[in-house]
Coordinates of C-alpha atoms and ligand atoms in Angstrom, one line a residue:
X1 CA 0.0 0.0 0.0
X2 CA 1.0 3.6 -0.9
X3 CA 0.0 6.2 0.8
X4 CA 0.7 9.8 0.3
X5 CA 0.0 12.2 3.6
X6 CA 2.5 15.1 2.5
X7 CA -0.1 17.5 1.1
X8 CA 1.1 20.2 2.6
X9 CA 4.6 20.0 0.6
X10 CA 2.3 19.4 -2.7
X11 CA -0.2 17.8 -3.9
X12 CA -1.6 16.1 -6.9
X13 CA -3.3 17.7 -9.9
X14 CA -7.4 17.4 -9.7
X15 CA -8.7 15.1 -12.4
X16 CA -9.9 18.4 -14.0
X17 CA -6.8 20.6 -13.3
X18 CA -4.9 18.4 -15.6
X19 CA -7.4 18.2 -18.0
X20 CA -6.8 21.6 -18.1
X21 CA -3.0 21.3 -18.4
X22 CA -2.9 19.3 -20.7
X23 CA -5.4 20.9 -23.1
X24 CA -4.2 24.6 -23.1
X25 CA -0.3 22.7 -23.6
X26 CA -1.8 20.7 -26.8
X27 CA -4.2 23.7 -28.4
X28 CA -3.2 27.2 -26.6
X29 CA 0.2 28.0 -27.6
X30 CA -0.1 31.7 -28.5
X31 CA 1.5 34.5 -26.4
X32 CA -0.9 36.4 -24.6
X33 CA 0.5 39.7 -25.8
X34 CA 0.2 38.6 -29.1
X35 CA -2.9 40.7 -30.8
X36 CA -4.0 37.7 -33.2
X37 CA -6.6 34.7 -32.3
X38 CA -3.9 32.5 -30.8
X39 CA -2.9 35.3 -28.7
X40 CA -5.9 36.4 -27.5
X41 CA -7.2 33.0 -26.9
X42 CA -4.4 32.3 -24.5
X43 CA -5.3 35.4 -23.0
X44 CA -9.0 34.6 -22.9
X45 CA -7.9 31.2 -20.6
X46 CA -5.7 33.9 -18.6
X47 CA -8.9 35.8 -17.7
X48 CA -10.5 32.8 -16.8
X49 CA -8.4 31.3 -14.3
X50 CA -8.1 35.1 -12.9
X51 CA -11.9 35.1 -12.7
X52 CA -11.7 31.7 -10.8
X53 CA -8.9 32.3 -8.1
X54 CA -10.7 36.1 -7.4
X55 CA -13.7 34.1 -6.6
X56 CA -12.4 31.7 -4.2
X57 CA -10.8 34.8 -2.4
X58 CA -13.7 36.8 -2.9
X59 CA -11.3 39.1 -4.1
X60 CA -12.2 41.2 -8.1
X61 CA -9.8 39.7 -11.0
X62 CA -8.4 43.2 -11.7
X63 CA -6.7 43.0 -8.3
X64 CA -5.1 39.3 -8.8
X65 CA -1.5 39.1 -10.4
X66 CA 0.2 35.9 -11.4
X67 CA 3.2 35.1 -10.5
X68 CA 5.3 31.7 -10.8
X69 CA 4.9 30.6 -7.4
X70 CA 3.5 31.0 -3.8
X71 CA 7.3 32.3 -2.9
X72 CA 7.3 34.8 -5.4
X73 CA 3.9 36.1 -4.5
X74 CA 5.0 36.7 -0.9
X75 CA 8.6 38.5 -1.9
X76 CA 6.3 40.5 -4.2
X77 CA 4.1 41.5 -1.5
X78 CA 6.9 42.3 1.3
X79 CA 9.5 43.7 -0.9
X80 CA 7.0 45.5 -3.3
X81 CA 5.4 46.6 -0.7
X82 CA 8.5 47.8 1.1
X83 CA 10.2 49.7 -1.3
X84 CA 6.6 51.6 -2.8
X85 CA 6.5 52.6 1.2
X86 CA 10.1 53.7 1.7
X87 CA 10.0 57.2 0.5
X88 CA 7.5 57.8 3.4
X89 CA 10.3 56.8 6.1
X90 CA 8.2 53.4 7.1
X91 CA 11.4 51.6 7.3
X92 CA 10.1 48.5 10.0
X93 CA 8.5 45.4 8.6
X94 CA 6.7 43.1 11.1
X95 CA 6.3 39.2 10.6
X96 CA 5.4 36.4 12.7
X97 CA 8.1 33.6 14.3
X98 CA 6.5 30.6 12.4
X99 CA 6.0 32.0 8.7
X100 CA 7.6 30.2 6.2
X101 CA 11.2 30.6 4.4
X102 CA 9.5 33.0 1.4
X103 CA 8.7 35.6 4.3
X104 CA 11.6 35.0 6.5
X105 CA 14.3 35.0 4.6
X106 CA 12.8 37.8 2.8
X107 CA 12.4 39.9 6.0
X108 CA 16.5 38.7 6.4
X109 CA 17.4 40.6 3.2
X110 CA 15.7 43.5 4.0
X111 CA 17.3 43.9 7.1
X112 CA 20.7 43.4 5.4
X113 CA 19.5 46.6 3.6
X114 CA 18.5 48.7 6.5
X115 CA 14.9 47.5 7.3
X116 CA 14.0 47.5 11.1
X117 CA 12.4 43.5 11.6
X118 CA 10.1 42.4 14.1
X119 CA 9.4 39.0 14.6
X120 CA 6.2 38.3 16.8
X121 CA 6.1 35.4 19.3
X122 CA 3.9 33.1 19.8
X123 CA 2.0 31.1 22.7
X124 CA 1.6 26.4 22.9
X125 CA -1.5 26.9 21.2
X126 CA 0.5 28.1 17.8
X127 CA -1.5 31.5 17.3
X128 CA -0.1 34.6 17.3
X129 CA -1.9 36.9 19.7
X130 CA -3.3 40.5 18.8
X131 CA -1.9 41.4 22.3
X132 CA 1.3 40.9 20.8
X133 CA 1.3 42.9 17.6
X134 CA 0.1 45.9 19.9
X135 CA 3.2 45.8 21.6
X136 CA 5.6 45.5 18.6
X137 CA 3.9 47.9 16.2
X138 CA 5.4 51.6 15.4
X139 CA 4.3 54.9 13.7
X140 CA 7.2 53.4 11.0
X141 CA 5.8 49.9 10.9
X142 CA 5.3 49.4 7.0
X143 CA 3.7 46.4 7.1
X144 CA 2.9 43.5 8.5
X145 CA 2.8 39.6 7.2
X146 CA 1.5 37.0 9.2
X147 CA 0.2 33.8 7.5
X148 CA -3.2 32.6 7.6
X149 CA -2.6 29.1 8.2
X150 CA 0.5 27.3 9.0
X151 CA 2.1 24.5 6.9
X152 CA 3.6 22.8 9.8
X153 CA 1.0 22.8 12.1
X154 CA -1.9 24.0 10.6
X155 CA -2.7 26.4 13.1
X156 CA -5.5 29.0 11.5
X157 CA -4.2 32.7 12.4
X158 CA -6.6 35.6 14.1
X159 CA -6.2 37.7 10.6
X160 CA -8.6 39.9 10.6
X161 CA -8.0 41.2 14.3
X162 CA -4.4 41.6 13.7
X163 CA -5.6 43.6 9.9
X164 CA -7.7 45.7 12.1
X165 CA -4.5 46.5 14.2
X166 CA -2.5 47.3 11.2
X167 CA -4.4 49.4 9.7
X168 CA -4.9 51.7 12.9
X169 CA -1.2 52.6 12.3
X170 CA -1.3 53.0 8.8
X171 CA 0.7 49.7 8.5
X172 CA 0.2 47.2 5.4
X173 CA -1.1 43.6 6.4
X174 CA 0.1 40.7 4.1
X175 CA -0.8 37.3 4.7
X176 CA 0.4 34.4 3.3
X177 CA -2.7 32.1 2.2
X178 CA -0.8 29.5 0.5
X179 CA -1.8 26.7 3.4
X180 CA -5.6 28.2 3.7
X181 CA -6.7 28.9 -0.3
X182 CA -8.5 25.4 -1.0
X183 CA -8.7 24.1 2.7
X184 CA -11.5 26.8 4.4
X185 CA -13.2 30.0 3.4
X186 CA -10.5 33.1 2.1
X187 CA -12.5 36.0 2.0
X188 CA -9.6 39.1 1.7
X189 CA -12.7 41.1 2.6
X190 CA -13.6 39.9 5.8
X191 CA -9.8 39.0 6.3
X192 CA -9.0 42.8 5.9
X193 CA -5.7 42.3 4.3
X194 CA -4.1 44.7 1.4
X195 CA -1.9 41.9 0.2
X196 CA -3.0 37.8 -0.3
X197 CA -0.8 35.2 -1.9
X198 CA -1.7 32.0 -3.0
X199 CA -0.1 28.9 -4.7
X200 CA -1.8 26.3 -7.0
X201 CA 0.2 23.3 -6.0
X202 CA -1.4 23.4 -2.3
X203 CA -4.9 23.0 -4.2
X204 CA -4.4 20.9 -6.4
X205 CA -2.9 22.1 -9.1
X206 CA 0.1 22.5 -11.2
X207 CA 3.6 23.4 -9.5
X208 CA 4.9 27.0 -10.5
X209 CA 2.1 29.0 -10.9
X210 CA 1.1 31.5 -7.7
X211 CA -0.8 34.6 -7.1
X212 CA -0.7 37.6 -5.4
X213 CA -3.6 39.7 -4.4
X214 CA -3.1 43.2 -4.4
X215 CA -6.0 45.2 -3.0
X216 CA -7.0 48.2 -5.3
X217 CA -5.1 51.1 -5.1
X218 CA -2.0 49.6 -3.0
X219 CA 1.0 51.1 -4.3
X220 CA 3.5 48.1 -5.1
X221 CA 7.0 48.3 -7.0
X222 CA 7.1 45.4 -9.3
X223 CA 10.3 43.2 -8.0
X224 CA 10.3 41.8 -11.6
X225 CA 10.6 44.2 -14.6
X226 CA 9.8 43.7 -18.4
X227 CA 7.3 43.8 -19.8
X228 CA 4.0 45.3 -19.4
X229 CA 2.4 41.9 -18.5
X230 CA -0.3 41.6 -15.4
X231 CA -0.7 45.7 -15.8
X232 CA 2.4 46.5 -15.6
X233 CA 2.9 45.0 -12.2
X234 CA 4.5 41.3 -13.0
X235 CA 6.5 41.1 -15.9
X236 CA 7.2 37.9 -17.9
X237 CA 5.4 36.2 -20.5
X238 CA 2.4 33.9 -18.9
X239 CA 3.0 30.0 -18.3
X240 CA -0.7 29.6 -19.8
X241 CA -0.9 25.6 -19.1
X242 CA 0.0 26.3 -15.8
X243 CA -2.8 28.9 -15.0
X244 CA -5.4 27.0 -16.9
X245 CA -4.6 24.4 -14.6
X246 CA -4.1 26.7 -11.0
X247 CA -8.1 28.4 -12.2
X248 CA -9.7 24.9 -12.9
X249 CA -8.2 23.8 -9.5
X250 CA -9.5 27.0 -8.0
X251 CA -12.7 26.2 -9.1
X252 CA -13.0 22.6 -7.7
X253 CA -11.8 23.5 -4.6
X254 CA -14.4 26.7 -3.9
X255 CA -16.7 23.9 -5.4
X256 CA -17.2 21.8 -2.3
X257 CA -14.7 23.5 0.1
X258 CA -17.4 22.8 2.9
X259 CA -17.9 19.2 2.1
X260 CA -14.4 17.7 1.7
X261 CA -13.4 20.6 4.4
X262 CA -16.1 18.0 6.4
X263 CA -14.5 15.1 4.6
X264 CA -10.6 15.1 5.8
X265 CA -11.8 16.6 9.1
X266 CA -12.9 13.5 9.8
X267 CA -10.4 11.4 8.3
X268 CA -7.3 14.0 10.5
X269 CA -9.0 13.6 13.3
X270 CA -9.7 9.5 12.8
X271 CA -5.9 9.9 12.8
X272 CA -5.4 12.2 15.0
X273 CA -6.9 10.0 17.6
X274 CA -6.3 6.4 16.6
X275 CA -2.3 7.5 17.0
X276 CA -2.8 9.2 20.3
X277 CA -4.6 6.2 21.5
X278 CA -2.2 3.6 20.0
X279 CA 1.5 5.0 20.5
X280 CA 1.7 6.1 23.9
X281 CA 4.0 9.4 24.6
X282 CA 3.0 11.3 22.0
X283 CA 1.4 14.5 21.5
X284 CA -0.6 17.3 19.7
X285 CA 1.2 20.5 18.4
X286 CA -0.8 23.4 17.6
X287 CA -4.2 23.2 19.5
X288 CA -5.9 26.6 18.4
X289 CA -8.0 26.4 15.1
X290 CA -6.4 24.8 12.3
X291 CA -7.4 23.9 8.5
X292 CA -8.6 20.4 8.3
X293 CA -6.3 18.1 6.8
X294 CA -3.1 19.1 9.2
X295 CA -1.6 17.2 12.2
X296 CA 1.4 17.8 13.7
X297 CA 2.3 14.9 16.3
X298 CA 5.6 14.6 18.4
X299 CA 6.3 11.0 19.7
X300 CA 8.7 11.0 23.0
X301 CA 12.0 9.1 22.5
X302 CA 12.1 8.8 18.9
X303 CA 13.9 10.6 16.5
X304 CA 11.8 12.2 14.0
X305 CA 13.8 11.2 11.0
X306 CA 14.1 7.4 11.5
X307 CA 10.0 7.2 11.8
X308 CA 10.2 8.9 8.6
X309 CA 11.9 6.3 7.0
X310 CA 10.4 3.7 8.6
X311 CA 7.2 5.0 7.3
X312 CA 8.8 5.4 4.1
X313 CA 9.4 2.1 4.0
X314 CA 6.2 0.9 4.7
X315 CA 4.9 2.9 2.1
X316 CA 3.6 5.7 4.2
X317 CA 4.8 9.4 3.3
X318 CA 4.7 11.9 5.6
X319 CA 6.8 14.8 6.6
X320 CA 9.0 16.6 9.7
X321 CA 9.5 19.9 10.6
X322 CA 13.0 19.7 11.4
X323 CA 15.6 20.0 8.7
X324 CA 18.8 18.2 8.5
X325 CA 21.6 20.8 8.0
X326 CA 25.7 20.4 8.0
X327 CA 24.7 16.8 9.3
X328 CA 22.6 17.9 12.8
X329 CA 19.2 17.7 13.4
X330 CA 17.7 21.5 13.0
X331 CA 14.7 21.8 15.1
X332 CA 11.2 23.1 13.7
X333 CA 11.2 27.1 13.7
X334 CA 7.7 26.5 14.0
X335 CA 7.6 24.3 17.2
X336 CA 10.3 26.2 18.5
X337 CA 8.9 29.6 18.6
X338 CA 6.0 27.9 20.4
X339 CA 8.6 27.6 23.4
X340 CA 8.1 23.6 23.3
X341 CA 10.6 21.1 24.7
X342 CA 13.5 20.1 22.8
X343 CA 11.6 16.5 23.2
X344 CA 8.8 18.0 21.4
X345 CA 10.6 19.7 19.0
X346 CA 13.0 17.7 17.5
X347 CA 10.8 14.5 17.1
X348 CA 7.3 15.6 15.5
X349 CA 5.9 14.3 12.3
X350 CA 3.7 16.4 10.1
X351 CA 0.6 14.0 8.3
X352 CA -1.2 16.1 6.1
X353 CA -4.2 14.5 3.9
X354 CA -6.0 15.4 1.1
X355 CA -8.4 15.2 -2.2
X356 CA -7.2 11.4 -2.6
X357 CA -6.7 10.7 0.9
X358 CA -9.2 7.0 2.1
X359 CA -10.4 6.1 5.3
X360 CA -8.2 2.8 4.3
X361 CA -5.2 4.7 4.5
X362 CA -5.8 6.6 7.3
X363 CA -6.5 2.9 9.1
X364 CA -3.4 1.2 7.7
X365 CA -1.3 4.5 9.4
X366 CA -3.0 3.6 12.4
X367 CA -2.1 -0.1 12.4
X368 CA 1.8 -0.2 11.4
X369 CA 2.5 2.9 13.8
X370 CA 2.8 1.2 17.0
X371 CA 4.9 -1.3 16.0
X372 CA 7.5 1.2 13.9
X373 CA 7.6 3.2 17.2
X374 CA 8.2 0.2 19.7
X375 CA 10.6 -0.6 17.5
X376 CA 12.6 2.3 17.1
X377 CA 12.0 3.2 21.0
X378 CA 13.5 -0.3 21.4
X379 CA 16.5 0.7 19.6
X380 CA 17.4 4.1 21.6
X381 CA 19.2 3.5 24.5
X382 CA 17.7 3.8 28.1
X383 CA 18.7 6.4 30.3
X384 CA 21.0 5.4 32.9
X385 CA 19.2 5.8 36.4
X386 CA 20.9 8.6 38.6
Ligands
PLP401 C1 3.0 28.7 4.0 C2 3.7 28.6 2.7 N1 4.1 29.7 2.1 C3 4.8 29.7 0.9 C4 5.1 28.5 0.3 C5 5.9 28.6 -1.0 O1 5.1 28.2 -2.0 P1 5.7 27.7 -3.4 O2 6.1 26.3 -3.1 O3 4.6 27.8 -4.4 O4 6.9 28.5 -3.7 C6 4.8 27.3 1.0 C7 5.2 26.0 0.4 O5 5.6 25.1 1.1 C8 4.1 27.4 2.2 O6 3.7 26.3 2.8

């Protein structure tokens, strides 16, 4: 048996999405600029998928701008942001601890360059507390990204509070959607956010194609210049397969968000709770509100890695938060910024299901697990008694 619970690092195309693909690569070869029918029919498809992703964000297709991934769309919308603001002498940029690389390694750079960063902590539950972002904002606070749901966790952030705060201080908010678009409800409206990105791959569709959400009338310096592509604000000519295949994808998902949100709720938390009751020593990460198909689970006295494997090689993929680096074990950011245990840290596991994801599979996780765990538990050596 094969079973794939990595969603959240990617996950397949929807039946429909590649349909899509593979349509627009066999028939819609024209360059969108181009003023003839085969440019203006890869165009039309353009439109189309724009139409689609505005409406699962409840956002209007004017204000959507492709870009080539879900990290581009959020160093567009820091760094675009940042340098449109910096004549005014906003020259601090606040984030939260657990966003991903795309945001914090973009906040990094800026601060090589002068920016003032911020990063805001957070408490077990995995949220980011409003309280917090009234302590750390400033009357030169440009703007503010904190991501609506987290990948390792799955933790659904208080957005629309901390927009609220924001804006009091004339601060941009940014958040970075690419966990939530496709899981639950992204309404930039009732989120109150200027800036929204978005990736395809998280919702079923192809790899390489993102968005960015621009709210009308936020000035934005384009990080990539050309063209006049996507109004001037994105230049490049358009991977039309690819968007074909992100809108189509967008469609399904706003299509019956609420019942397969309903669906894998039920198969995360089946899980959630058959591991919990089988492996003993283990333990939840993230207990505020989180998107439905994420579980992050630490199990005491193993090391995250070798379960990995030995899931792996029972057919079972799944994913840590710690990264291997120069050969040690790097802690999760994520789990770390919670202020957990080193125990609880370094040896949590990351199953994440999805639009193919069977009750079967969820059972057959719950059956080997035990075992792999006794196993490797037997295998670490005792601590010596004082
Ligand atoms: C929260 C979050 N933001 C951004 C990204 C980057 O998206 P992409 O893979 O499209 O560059 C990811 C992907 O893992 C993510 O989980």
């Amino acid at each position: 048996m094969r079973v794939y619970f990595d969603y959240n690092a990617t996950t397949p195309l929807a039946p429909e999405a590649m349909e899509a693909v593979v349509r627009a690569t066999r028939e819609i070869y024209g360059n969108a600029s181009s003023v003839h029918h085969f440019g203006q029919h890869a165009k039309a498809t353009i439109d189309e998928a724009r139409s689609a992703l505005a409406a699962l964000i409840h956002g209007d297709p004017s204000e959507v701008v492709f870009t080539s991934s879900g990290t581009e769309a959020d160093n567009f919308a820091i760094r675009g942001a940042a340098e449109a603001v910096e004549p005014t002498g906003r020259r601090h940029l606040i984030a939260s601890a657990i966003e991903h690389e795309a945001v914090l390694n973009t906040l990094k750079a800026l601060g090589r360059r002068g920016w003032q960063t911020t990063l805001l902590p957070l408490d077990q539950t995995g949220i980011v507390s409003p309280e917090r972002l009234r302590e750390a904002i400033r009357s030169d606070t440009a703007l503010v990204s904190v991501m609506h749901a987290n990948n390792e966790i799955g933790t659904v952030q208080p957005i629309a509070e901390l927009s609220a705060i924001a804006r009091q201080h004339g601060a941009l908010m940014h958040t970075d959607a690419v966990q939530s678009a496709g899981k639950i409800p992204v309404d930039v409206h009732a989120l109150g956010v200027d800036l929204l990105s978005v990736s395809a791959h998280k919702f079923n569709g192809p790899k390489g194609a993102g968005a960015l959400w621009i709210r009308r009338g936020t000035r934005m310096q384009p990080i990539l210049t050309g063209g006049k592509h996507e109004r001037n604000r994105r230049a490049g000519t358009e991977n039309v397969p690819a968007l074909a295949g992100l809108g189509v994808a967008a469609r399904v998902a706003a299509g019956k968000l609420e019942v397969e949100g309903e669906r894998i709720a039920a198969l995360r938390d089946r899980l959630e709770e058959g591991i919990l009751r089988g492996v003993p020593g283990t333990a939840v990460n993230g207990i505020g509100p989180r998107v439905p198909n994420t579980t992050n689970i630490s199990f005491d006295r193993v090391e995250a890695e070798s379960l990995l494997i030995a899931l792996d090689l029972e057919g079972v993929a799944v994913s840590t938060g710690s990264a291997c680096s120069s050969g040690t074990l790097e802690p999760s950011h994520v789990l770390r910024a919670m202020g957990l245990p080193a125990h609880r840290t370094q040896n949590s596991l990351r199953f994440s299901l999805g639009m193919f994801s069977t009750q079967d599979e969820v059972d057959y996780v719950i059956e080997i697990l035990p075992r792999l765990v006794e196993k490797l538990r037997g295998l670490t050596r005792k601590p010596v008694p004082a």
